[in-house]
Tab-separated table of C-alpha atoms in Angstrom:
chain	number	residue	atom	x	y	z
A	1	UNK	CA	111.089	108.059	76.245
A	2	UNK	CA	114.517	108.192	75.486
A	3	UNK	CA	115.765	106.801	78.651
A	4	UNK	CA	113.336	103.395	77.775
A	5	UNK	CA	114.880	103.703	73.907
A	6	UNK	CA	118.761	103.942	74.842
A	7	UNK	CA	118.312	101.132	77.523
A	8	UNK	CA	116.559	98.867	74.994
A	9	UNK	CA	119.729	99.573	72.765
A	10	UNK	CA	122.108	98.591	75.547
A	11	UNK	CA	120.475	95.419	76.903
A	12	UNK	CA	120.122	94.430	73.082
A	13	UNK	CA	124.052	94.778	72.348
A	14	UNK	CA	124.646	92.899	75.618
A	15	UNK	CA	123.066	90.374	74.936
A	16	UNK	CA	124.466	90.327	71.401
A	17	UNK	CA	128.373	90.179	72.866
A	18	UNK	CA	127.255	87.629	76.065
A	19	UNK	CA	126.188	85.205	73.179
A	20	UNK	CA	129.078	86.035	70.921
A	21	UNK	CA	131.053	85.244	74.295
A	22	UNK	CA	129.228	82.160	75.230
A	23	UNK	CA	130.183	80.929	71.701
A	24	UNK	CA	133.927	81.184	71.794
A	25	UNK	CA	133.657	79.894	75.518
A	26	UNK	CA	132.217	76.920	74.746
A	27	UNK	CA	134.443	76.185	71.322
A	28	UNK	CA	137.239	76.587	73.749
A	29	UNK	CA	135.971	73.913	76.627
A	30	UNK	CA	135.448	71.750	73.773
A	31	UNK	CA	139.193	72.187	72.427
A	32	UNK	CA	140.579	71.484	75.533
A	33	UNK	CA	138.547	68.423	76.338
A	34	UNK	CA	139.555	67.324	73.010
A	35	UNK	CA	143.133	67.869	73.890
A	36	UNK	CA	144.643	67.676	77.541
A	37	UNK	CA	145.614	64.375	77.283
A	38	UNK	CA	146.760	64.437	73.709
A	39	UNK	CA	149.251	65.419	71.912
A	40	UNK	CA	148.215	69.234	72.286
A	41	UNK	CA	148.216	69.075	76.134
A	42	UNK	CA	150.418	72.454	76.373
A	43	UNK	CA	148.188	74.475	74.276
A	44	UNK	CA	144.886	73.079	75.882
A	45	UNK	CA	146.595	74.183	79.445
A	46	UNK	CA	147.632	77.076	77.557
A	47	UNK	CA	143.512	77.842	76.603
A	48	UNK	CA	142.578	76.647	79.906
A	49	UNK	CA	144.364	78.879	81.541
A	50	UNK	CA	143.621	81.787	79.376
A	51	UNK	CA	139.855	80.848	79.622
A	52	UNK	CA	140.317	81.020	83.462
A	53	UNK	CA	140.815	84.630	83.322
A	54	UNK	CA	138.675	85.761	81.021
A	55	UNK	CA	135.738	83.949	82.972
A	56	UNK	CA	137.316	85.463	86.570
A	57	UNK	CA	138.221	88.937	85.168
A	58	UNK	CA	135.939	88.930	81.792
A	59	UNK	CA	133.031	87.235	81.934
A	60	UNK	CA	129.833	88.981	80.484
A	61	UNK	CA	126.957	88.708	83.085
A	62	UNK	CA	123.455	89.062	81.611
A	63	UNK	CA	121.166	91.560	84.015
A	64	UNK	CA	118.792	89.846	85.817
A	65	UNK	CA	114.745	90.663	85.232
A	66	UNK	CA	113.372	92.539	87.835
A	67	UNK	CA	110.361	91.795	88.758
A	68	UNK	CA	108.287	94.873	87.541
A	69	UNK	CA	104.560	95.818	89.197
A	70	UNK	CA	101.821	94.579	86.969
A	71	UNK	CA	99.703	98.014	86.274
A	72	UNK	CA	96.868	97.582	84.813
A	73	UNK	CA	93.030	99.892	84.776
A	74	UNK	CA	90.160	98.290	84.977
A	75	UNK	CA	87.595	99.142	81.930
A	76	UNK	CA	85.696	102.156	83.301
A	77	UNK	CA	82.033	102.682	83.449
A	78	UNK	CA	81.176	105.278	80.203
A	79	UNK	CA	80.866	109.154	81.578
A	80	UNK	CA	79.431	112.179	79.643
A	81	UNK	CA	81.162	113.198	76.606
A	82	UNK	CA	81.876	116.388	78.821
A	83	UNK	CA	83.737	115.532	81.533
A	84	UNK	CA	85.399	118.864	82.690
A	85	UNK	CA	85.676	122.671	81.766
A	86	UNK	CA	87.029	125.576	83.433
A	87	UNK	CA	85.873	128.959	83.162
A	88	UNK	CA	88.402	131.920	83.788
A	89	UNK	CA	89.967	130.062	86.530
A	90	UNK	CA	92.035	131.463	88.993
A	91	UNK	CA	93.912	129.168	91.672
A	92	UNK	CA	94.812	130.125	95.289
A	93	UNK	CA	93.006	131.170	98.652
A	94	UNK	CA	89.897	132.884	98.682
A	95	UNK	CA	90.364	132.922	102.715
A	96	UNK	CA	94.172	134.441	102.438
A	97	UNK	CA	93.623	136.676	99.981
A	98	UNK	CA	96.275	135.062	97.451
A	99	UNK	CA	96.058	134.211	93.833
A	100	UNK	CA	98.749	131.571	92.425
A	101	UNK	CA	98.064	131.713	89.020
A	102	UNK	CA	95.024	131.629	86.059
A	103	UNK	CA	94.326	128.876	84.569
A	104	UNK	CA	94.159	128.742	80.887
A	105	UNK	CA	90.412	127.472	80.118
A	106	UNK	CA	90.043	123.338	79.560
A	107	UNK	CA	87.992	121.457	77.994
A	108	UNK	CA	88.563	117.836	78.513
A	109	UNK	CA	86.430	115.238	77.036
A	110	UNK	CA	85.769	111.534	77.658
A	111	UNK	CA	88.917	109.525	76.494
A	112	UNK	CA	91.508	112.182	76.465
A	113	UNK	CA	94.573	112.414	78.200
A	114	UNK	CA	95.926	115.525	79.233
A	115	UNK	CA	99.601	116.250	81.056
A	116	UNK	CA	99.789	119.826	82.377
A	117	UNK	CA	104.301	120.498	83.368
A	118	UNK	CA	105.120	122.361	86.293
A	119	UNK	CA	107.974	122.851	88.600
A	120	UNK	CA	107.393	121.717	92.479
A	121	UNK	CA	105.604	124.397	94.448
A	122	UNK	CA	103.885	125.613	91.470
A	123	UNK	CA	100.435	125.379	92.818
A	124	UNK	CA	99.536	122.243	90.551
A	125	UNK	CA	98.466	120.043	93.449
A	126	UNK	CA	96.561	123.178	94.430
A	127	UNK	CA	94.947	122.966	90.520
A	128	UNK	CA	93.729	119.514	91.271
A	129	UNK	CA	92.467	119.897	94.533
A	130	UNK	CA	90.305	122.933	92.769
A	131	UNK	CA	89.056	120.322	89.855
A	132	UNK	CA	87.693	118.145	92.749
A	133	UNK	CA	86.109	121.227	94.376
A	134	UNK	CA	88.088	120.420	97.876
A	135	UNK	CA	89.585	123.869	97.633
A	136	UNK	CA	87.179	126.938	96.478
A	137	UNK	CA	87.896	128.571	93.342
A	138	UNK	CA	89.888	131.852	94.025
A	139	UNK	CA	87.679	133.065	91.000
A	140	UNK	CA	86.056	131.276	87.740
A	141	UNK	CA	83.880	128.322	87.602
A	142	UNK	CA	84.752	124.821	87.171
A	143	UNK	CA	81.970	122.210	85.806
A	144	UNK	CA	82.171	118.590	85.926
A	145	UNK	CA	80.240	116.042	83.828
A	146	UNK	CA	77.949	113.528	83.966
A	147	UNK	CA	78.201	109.982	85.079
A	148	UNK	CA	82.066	110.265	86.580
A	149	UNK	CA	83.637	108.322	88.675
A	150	UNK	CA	86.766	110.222	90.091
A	151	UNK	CA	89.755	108.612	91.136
A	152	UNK	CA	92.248	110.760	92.551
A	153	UNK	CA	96.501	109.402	92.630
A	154	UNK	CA	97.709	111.964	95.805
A	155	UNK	CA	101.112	112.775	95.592
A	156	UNK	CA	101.320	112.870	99.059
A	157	UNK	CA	99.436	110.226	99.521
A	158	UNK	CA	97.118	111.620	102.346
A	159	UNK	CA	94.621	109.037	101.363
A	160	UNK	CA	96.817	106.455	103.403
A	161	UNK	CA	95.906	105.571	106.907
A	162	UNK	CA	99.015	105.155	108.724
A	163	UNK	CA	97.828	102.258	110.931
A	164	UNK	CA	96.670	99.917	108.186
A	165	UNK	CA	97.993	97.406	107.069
A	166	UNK	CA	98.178	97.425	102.945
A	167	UNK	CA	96.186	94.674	102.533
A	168	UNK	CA	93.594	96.858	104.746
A	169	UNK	CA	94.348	99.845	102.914
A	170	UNK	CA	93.462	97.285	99.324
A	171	UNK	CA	90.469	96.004	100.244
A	172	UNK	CA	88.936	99.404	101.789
A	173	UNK	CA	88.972	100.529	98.254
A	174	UNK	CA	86.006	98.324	97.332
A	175	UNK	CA	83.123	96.711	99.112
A	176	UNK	CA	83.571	93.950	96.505
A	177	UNK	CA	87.227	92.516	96.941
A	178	UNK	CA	88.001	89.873	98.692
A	179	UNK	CA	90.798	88.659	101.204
A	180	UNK	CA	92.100	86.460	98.466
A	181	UNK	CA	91.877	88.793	95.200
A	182	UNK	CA	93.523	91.651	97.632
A	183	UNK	CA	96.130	89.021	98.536
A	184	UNK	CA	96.448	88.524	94.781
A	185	UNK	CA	96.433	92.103	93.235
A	186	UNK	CA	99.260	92.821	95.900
A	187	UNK	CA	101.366	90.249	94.559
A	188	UNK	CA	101.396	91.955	91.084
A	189	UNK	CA	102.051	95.051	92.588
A	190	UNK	CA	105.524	93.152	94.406
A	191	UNK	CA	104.081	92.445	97.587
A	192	UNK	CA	104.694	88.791	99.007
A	193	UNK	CA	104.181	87.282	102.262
A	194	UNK	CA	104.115	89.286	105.205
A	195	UNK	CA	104.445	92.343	103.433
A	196	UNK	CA	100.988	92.637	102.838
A	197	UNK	CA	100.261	93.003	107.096
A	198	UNK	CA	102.765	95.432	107.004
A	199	UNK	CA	101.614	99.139	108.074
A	200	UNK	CA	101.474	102.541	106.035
A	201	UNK	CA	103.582	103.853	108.930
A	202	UNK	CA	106.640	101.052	107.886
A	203	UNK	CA	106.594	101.299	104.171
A	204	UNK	CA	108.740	102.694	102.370
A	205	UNK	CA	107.460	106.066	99.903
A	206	UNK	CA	107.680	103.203	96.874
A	207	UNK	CA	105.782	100.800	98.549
A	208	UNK	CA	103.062	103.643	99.969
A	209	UNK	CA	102.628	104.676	96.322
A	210	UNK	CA	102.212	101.194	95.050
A	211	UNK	CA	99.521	100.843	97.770
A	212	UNK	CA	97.906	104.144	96.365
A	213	UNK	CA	98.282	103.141	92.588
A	214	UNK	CA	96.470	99.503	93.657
A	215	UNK	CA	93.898	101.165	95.522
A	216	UNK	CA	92.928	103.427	92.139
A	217	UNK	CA	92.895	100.514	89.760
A	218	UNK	CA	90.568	98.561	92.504
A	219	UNK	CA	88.081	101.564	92.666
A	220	UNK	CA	87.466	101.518	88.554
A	221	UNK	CA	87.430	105.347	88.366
A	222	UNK	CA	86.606	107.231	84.943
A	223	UNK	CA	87.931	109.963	85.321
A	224	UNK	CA	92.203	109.658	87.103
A	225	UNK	CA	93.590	112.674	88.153
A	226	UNK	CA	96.934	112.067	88.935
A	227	UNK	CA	99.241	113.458	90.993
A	228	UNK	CA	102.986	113.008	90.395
A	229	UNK	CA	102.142	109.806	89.762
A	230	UNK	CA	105.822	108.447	89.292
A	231	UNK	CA	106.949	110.111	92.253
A	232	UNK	CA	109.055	107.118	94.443
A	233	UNK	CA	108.862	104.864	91.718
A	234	UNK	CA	111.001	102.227	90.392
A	235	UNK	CA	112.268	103.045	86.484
A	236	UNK	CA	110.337	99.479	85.489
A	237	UNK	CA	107.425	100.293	87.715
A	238	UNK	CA	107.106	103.759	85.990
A	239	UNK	CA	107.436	102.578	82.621
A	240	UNK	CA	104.925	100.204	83.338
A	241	UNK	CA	102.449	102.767	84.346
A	242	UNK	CA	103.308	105.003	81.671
A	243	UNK	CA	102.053	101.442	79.242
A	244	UNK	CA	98.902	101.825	81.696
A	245	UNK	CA	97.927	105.173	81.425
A	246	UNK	CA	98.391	104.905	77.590
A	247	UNK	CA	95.762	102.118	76.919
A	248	UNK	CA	93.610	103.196	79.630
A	249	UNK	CA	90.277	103.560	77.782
A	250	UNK	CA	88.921	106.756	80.356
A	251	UNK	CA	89.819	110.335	80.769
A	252	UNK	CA	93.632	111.311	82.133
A	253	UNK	CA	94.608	114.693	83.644
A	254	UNK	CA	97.760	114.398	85.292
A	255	UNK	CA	100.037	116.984	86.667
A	256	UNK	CA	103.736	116.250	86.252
A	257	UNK	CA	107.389	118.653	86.592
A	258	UNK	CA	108.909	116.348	84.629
């Protein structure tokens, strides 16, 4: 993105003038080592002095690394070469009697990615929620393929138990993971300690969503649908994802209003 691009850009010429700095700060230790008990005392106080400011008032300070959420799919399990397709549908509520909005038709096919913009209130969680046939069709058909495994990233993350711990939450996500590799993943994904007893109900919205994230790479879906998936994220822990989703081998459709 072009956020990523100009921040590269800055960090780079930082780190160009903190060297150039570090250069000329060390030539001038040396000088006055050399020369405060010479015959140049007065300009070595003179440079010692001057250097005293400039590290006080001056000094270029290198950003620290922050540690960034290792993101990472597992390699999925191979679906049908068909993996959805909508048929002249409509979104909304068959039981209300209201239409949101019709839905051009899709075809999505094993290994694509697809991003679908909208703003917030749009109906788009509504769209997903249709895909995974939890809410009825208002009209048209919607087919899924063969062989998927669906993983679903909810922006609201209503997949969360509020009284479990994350490490709870983790490991509830397979019947395969231990204590240990739970312990483990959560560490990549910035949890240390304690934090990992810590409740749903005392995490922050980041934290919940890292939980949520962790919980779909565990499961080894096929087929992510993802929902806001950046939403309450960190800009290192969303670039990081965005590296994910674009070298995840499986099928993306992820709804977005940005």
């Amino acid at each position: 993105s072009a956020y990523v691009q100009q921040r590269s850009e800055r960090l780079a010429n930082l780190s160009t003038r903190f060297k150039s700095q570090q250069e000329h700060i060390n030539k001038e230790r040396d000088y006055i080592q050399r020369n405060i008990a010479g015959q140049n005392t007065r300009q070595a106080q003179g440079r010692q002095k001057r250097l005293d400011r400039m590290l006080r008032d001056g000094e270029i300070k290198l950003q620290k690394k922050h540690r960034t959420a290792h993101i990472a799919f597992k390699q999925p399990s191979r679906s049908g070469d068909l993996v959805l397709r909508t048929s002249d549908l409509v979104v909304g509520f068959r039981k209300d009697d209201q239409a949101l909005f019709d839905v051009p038709d899709i075809t999505l096919r094993r290994g694509e990615c697809v991003a679908l913009i909208g703003p917030n209130g749009s109906g788009k969680t509504t769209l997903l929620k249709t895909l995974l046939e939890e809410v009825e069709p208002f009209l048209g058909e919607v087919q899924l393929g063969a062989s998927l495994q669906l993983g679903y990233f909810e922006q609201a993350q209503g997949g969360l138990q509020p009284e479990r711990t994350a490490l709870e939450e983790v490991m509830s996500a397979s019947s395969e993971i231990t204590t240990s590799k739970a312990r483990s993943l959560l560490g990549g994904f910035l949890f240390s300690g304690g934090d990992v007893k810590k409740t749903m109900a005392v995490l922050s919205g980041g934290e919940r969503g890292r939980v949520a994230l962790l919980k779909l790479i565990v499961q080894g879906a096929n087929f992510l649908l993802l929902d806001e998936p950046t939403n309450h994220l960190d800009i290192p822990s969303q670039e990081a994802l965005q590296e994910a989703i674009r070298s995840f081998p499986g099928t993306i459709l992820l709804v977005s209003h940005d």
